[in-house]
Short mmCIF file of C-alpha atoms in Angstrom, two decimals:
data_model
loop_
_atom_site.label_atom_id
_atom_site.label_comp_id
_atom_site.label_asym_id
_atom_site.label_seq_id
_atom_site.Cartn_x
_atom_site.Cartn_y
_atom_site.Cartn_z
CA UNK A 1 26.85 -44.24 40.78
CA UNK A 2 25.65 -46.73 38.28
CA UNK A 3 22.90 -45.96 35.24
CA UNK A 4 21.55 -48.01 32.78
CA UNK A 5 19.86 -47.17 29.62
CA UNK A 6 18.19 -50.47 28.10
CA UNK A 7 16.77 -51.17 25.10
CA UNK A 8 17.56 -48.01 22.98
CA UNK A 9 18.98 -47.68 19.13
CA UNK A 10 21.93 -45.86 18.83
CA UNK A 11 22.24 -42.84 16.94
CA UNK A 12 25.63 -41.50 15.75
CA UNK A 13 26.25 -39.23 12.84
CA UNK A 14 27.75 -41.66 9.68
CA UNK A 15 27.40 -44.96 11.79
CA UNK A 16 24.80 -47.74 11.58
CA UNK A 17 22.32 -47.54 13.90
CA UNK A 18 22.54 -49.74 16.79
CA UNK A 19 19.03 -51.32 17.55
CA UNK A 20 18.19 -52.77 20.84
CA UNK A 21 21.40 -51.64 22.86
CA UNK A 22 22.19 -50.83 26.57
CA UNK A 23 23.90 -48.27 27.74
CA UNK A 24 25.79 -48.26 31.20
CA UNK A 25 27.23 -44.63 32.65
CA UNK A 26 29.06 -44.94 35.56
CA UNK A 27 29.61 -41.12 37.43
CA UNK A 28 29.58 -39.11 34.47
CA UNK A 29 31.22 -41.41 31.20
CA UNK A 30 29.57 -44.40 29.00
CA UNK A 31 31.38 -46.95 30.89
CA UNK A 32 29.74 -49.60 28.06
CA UNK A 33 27.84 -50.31 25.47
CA UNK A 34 26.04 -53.78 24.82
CA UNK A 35 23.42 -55.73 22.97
CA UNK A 36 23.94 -58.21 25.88
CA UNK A 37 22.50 -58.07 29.58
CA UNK A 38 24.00 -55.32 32.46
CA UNK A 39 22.69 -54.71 35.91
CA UNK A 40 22.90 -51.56 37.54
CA UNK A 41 21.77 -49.23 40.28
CA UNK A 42 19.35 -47.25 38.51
CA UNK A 43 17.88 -48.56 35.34
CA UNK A 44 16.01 -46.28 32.62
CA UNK A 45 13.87 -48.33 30.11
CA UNK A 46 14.57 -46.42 26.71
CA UNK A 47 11.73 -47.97 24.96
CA UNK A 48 13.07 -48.97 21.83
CA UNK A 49 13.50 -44.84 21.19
CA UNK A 50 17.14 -43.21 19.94
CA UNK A 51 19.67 -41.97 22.18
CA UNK A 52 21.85 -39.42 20.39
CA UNK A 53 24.41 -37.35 21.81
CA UNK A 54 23.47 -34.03 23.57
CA UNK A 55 23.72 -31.05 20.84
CA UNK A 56 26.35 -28.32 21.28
CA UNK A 57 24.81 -24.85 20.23
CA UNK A 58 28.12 -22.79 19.10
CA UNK A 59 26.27 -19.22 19.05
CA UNK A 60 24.37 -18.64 21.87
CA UNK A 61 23.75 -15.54 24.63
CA UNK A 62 22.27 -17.06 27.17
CA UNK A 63 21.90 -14.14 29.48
CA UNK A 64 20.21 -12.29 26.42
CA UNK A 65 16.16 -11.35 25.94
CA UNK A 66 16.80 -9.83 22.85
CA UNK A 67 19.33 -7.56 23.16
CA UNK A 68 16.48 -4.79 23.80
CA UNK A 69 18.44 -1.41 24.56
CA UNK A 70 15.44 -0.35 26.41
CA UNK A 71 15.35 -3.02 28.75
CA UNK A 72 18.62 -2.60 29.70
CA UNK A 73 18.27 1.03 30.60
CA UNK A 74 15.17 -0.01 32.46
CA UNK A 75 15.54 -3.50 34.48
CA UNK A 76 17.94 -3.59 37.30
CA UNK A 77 20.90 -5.14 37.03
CA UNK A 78 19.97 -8.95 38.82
CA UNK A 79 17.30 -9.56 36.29
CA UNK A 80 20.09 -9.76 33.64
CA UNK A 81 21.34 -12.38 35.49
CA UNK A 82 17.87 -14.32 36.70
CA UNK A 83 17.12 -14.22 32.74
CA UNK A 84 20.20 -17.00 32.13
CA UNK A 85 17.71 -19.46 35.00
CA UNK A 86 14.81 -20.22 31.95
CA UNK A 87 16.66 -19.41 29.17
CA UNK A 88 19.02 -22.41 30.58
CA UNK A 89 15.99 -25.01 31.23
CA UNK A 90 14.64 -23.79 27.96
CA UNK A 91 18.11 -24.61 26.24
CA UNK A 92 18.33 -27.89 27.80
CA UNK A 93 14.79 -28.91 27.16
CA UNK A 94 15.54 -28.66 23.62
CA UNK A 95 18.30 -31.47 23.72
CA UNK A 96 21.39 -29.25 23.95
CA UNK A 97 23.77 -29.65 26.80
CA UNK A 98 26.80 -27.48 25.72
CA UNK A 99 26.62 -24.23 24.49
CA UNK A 100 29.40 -21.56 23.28
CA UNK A 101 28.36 -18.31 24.72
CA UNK A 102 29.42 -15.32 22.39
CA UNK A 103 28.61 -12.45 24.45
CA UNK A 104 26.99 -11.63 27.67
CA UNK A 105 27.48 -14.27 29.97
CA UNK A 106 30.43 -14.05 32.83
CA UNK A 107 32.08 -16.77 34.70
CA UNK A 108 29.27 -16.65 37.38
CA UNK A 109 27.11 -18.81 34.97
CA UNK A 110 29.82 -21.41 34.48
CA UNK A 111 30.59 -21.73 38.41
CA UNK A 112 26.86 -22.26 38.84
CA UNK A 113 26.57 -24.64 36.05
CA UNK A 114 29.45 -26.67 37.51
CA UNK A 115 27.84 -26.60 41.28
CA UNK A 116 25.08 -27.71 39.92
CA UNK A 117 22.81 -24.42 41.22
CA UNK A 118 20.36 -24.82 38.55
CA UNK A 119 19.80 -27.25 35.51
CA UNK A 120 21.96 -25.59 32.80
CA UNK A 121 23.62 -26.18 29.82
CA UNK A 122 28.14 -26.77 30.15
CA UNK A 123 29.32 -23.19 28.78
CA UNK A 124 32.34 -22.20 26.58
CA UNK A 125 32.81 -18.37 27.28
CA UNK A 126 33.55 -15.63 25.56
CA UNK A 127 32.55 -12.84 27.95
CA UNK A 128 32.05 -9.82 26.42
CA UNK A 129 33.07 -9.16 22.77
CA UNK A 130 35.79 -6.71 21.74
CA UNK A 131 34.47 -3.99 19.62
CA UNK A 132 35.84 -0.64 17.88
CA UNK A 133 34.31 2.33 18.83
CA UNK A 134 31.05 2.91 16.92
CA UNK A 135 31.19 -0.40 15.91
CA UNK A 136 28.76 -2.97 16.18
CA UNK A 137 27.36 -3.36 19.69
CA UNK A 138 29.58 0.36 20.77
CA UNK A 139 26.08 0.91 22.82
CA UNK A 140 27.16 4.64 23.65
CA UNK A 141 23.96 6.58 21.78
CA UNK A 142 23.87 9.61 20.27
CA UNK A 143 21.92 10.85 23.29
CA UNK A 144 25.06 10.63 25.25
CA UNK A 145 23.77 7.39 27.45
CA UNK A 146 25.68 4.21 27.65
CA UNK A 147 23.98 1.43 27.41
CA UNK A 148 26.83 -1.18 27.75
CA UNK A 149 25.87 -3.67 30.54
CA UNK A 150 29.38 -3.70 32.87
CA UNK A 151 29.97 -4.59 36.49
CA UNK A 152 32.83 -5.63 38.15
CA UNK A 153 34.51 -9.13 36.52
CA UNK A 154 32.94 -7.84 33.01
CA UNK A 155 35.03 -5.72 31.23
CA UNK A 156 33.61 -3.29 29.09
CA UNK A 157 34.59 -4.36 25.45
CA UNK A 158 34.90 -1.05 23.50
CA UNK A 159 38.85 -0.63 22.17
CA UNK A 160 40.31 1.21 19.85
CA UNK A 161 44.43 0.70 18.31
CA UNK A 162 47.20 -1.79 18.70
CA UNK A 163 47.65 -0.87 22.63
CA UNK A 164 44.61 -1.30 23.70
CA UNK A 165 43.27 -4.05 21.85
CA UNK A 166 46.34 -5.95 23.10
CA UNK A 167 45.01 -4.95 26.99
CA UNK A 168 41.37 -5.72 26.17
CA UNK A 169 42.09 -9.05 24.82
CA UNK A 170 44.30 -9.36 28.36
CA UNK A 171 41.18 -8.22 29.91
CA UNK A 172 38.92 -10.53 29.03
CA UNK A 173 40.94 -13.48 29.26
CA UNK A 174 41.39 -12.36 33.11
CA UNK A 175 37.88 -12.39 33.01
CA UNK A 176 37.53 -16.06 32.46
CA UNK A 177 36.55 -16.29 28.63
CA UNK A 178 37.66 -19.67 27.18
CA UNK A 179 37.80 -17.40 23.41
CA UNK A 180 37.35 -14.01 22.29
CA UNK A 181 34.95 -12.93 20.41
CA UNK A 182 35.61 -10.05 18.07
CA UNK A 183 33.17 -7.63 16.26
CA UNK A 184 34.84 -7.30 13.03
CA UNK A 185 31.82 -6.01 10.69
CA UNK A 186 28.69 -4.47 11.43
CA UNK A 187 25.54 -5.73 12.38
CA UNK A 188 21.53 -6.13 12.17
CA UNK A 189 20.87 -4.82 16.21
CA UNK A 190 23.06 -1.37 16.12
CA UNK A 191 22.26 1.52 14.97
CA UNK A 192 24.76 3.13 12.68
CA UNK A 193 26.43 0.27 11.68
CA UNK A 194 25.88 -2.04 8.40
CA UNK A 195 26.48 -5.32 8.17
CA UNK A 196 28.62 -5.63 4.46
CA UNK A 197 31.18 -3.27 6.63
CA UNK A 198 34.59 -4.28 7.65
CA UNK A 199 35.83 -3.12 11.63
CA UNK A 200 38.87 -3.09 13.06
CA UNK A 201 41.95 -3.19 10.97
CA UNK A 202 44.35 -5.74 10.04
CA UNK A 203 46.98 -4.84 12.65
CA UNK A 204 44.08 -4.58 15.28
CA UNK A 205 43.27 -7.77 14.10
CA UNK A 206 46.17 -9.98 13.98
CA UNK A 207 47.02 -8.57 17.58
CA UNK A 208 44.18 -9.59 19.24
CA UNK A 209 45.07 -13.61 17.46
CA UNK A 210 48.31 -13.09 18.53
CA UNK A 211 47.69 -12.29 22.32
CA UNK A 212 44.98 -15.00 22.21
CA UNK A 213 47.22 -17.78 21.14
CA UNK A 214 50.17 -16.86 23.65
CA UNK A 215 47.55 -18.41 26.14
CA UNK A 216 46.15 -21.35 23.55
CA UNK A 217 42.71 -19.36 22.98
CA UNK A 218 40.56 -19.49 19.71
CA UNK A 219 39.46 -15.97 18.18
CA UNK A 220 36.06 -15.52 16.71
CA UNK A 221 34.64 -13.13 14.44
CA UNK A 222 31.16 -11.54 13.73
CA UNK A 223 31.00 -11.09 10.38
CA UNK A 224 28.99 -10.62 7.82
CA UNK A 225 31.50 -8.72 5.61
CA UNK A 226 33.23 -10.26 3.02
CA UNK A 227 36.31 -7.79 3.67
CA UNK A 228 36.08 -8.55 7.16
CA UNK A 229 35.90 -11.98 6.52
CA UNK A 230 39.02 -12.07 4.48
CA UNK A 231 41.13 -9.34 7.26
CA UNK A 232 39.91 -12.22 10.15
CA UNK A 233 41.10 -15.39 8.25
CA UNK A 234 44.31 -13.61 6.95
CA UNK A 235 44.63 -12.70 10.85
CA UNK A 236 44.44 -16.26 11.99
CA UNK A 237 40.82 -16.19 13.01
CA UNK A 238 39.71 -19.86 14.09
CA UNK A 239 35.63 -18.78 13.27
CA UNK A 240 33.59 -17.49 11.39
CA UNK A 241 30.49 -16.06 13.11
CA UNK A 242 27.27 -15.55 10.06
CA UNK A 243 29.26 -15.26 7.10
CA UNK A 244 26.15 -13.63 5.47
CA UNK A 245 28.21 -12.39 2.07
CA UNK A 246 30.54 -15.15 1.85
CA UNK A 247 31.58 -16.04 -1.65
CA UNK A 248 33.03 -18.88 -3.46
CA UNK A 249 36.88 -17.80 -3.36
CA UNK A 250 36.21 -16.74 0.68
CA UNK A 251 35.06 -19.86 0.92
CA UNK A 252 37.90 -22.11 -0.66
CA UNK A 253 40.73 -19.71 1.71
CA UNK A 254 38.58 -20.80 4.28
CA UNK A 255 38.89 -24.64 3.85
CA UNK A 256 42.63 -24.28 3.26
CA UNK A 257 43.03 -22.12 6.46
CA UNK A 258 41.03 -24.72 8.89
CA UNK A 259 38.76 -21.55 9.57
CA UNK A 260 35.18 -22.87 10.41
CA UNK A 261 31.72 -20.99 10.32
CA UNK A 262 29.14 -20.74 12.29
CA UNK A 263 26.03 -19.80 10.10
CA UNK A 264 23.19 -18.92 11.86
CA UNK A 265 21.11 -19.50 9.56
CA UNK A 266 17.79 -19.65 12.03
CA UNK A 267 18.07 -16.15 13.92
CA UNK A 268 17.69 -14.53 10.44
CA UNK A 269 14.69 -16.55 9.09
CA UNK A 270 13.31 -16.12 12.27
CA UNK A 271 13.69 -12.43 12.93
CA UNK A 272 12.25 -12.54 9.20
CA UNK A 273 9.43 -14.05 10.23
CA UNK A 274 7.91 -12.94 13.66
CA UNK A 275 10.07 -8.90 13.39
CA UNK A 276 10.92 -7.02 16.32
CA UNK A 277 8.46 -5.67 19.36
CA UNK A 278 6.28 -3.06 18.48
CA UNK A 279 7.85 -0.97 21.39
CA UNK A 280 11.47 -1.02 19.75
CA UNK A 281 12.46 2.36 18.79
CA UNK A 282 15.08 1.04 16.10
CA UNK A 283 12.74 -1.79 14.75
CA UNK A 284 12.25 -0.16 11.81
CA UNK A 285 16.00 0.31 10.90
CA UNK A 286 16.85 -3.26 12.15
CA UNK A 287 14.26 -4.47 9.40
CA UNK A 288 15.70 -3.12 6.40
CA UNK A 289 19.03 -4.70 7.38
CA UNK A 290 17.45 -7.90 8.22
CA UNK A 291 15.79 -7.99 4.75
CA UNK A 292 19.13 -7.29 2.67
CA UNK A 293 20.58 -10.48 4.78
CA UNK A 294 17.75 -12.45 4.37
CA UNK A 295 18.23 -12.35 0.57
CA UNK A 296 21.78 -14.21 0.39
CA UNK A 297 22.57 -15.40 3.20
CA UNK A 298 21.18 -18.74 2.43
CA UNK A 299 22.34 -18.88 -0.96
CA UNK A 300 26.05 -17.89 0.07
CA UNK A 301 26.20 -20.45 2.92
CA UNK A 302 25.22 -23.08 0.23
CA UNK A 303 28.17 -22.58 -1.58
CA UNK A 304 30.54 -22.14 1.51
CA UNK A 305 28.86 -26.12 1.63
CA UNK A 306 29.94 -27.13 -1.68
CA UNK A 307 33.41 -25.42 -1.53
CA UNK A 308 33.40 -27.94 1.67
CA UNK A 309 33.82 -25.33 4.80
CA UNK A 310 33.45 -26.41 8.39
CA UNK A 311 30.02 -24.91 9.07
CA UNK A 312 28.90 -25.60 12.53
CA UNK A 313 25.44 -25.86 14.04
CA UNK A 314 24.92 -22.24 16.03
CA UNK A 315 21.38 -20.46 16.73
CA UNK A 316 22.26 -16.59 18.30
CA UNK A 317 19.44 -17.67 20.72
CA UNK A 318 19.22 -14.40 22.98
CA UNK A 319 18.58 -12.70 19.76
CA UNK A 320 15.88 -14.79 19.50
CA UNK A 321 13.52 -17.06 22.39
CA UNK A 322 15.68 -19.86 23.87
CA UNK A 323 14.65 -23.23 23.10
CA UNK A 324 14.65 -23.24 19.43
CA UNK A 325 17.95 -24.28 19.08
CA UNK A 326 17.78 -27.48 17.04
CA UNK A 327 15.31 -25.68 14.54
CA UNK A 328 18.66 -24.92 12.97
CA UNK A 329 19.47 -28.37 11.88
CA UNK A 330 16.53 -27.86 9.49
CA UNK A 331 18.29 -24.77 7.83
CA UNK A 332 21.62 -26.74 7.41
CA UNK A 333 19.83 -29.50 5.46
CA UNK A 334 18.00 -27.06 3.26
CA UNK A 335 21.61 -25.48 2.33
CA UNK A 336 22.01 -29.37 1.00
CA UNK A 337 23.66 -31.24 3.95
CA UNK A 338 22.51 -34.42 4.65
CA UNK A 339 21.21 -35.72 8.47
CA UNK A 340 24.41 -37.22 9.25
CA UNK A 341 26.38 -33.51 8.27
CA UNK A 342 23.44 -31.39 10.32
CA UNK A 343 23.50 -33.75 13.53
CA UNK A 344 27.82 -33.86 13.23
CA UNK A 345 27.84 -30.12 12.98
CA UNK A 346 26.06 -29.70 16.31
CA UNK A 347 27.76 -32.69 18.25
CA UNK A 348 30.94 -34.58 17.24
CA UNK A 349 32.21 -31.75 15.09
CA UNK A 350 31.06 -28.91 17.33
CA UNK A 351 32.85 -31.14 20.06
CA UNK A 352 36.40 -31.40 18.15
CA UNK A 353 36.02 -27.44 17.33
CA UNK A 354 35.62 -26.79 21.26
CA UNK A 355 38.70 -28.97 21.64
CA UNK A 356 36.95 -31.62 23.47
CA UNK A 357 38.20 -35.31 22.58
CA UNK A 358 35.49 -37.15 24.69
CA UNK A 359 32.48 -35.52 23.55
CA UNK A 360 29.65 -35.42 21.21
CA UNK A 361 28.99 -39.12 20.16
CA UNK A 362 27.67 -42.12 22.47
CA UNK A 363 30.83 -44.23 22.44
CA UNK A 364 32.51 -45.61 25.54
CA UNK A 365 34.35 -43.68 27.72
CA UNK A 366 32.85 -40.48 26.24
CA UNK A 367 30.69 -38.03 28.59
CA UNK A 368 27.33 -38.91 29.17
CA UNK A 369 25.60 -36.11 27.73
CA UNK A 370 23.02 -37.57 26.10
CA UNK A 371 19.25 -36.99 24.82
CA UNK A 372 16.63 -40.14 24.33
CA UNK A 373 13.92 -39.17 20.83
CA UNK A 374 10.94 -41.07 19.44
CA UNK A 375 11.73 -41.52 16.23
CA UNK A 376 15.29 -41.63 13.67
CA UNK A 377 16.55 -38.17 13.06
CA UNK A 378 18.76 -39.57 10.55
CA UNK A 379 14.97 -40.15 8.84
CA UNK A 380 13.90 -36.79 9.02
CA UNK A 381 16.13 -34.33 11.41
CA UNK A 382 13.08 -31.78 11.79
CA UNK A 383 11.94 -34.33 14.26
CA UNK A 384 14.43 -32.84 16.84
CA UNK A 385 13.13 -29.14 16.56
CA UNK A 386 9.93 -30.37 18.26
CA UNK A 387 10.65 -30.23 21.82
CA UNK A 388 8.16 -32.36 22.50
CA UNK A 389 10.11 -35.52 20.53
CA UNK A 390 13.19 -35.41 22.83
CA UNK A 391 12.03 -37.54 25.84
CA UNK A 392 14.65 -37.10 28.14
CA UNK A 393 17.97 -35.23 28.66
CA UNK A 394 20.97 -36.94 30.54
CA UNK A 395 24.10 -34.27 31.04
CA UNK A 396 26.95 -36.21 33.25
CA UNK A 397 24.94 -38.98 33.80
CA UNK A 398 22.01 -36.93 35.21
CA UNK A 399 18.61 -37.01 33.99
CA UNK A 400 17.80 -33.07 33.45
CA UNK A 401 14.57 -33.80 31.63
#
């Protein structure tokens, strides 16, 4: 199957832009890219609008509604997975057609997005996170009730010690997770746990990176800790999840240990902003957190910017509503990146970080997961957190939008 894009400008981070170009996918790759005349099959007009790559979203839970405690004990268990259906068109209709999941979704979601069941975004799992035992998201209350969501193919993630640690990491990999995610300090959505605390320990830790490279797999860490964050990088950690009390020093071990963050700098602002449902019987607890973050977090990420870290664009949508993903690019520049750095971070870097070679720009023989906006980006990025602005969506050659 032959598509052509005509008469579109080109769009890739720290390149000229390309005015009045066509674009010819063949299956699923750019098969070329011309000022001069190609027929094909199917021709799209572009308009004389931008065609960027599709946007990779490194933080994401796509099965997640907000991570509501009560809902879980409430809802039967299908709706948790009927949830990922809109929260997947609302992903996608935001321009982003690759997201790393870091908790919640199983392999079911990646079959289906590879059959083609549903219009969804390509998924790099992590399954379930590992966490210690009354940890952050250890969902046994004090009431005795459980309200960890498991079911057969979806380990529960709890683990405590060397042993089993080692088996959960085994576990999840069985599973089907492409990386592990690890909660290694506590966090703004559990109760009795605080975010500038360190979890697990270093021999807990470094096992978990050690099991997780015998098979080639990336480790991942929640963090907001500065201890944490140093016991993950000295581990061999390959992320940073947050970073909330990063400083300077963390920062520089960070750039000289290829360790990359993922800031997240949108779920916080916006949790700031709109707060938690009335009906939430921890809202008031998961506020004051949320206000102690809210206070650095920007101003540490800033410098993890100037010390020249890795940072990667990543939302924790599921934490908040789906489809505000490239709102984030906005927080990236206000931490002093330029366009080209915000747009890299959520496509050609995000790509490379994934491990993917042929992703995340429009070049030839590159996949053709692409999105078509109205105006330059490079101009004024905020132009892609209007959903409205990105035309269409192409993911393997397919129009999705």
């Amino acid at each position: 199957m032959q598509t052509l894009i005509e008469n579109v400008n080109i769009v890739n981070p720290f390149e000229e832009v390309q005015t009045n170009h066509n674009v010819l996918i063949e299956d699923n790759v750019i098969k070329k890219i011309t000022s001069g005349k190609i027929k094909a099959d199917t021709v799209i007009d572009g308009e004389d609008n931008y065609l960027l790559p599709g946007f990779i979203d490194c933080h994401t839970h796509i099965f997640a509604k907000g991570f509501h405690k009560e809902e879980n004990m409430a809802n039967p268990l299908g709706l948790h997975f009927y949830n990922a259906v809109p929260h997947a068109l609302q992903t996608i209709n935001a321009g982003v057609t690759t997201i790393r999941d870091c908790g919640s979704a199983d392999l079911s979601f990646k079959l289906a997005q590879q059959k083609k069941l549903f219009t969804a975004p390509k998924i790099h799992l992590s399954i379930t996170p590992l966490v210690m035992t009354g940890g952050h998201f250890d969902l046994l209350l004090p009431s005795g009730w459980d309200m960890e969501i498991i079911y057969p193919g979806f380990p529960k993630g709890r683990c405590d010690g060397v042993e089993e640690v080692l088996k959960k990491t085994r576990e999840v990999r069985r599973a089907g997770a492409d990386f592990i995610k690890v909660m290694a300090s506590g966090g703004v959505l559990t109760t009795n746990t605080s975010p500038e605390f360190a979890q697990f320990n270093k021999k807990e830790l470094k096992t978990i990176v050690n099991e997780a490279k015998s098979s080639n797999m990336k480790v991942s860490a929640h963090c907001h800790s500065l201890k944490g964050m140093n016991n993950c990088i000295d581990a061999g950690f390959s992320s940073i999840e947050h970073g909330t009390f990063i400083d300077r020093k963390t920062s520089q071990k960070m750039v000289k240990k290829n360790v990359s963050l993922v800031a997240t700098l949108l779920v916080h602002q916006f949790l700031a902003k709109n707060g938690f449902p009335a009906w939430d019987s921890y809202a008031a607890e998961k506020t004051a957190k949320l206000k102690e973050i809210v206070k650095v977090h920007k101003e540490n990420i800033s410098v993890a910017y100037e010390e020249g870290v890795n940072i990667l664009m990543g939302t924790d949508s599921g934490v908040i509503p789906h489809g505000h993903n490239l709102e984030e690019l906005i927080h990236l520049t206000d931490i002093g990146m330029s366009s080209d750095e915000a747009i890299a971070a959520g496509t050609v870097n995000a790509a490379e970080f994934l491990g993917f070679d042929n992703l995340g720009l429009v070049k030839e023989n590159y996949a053709a997961d692409l999105i078509l906006v109205n105006s330059n980006p490079l101009d004024d990025v905020s132009v892609l957190s209007n959903n409205d602005n990105i035309l269409k969506v192409i993911q393997d050659g397919f129009v999705v939008k």
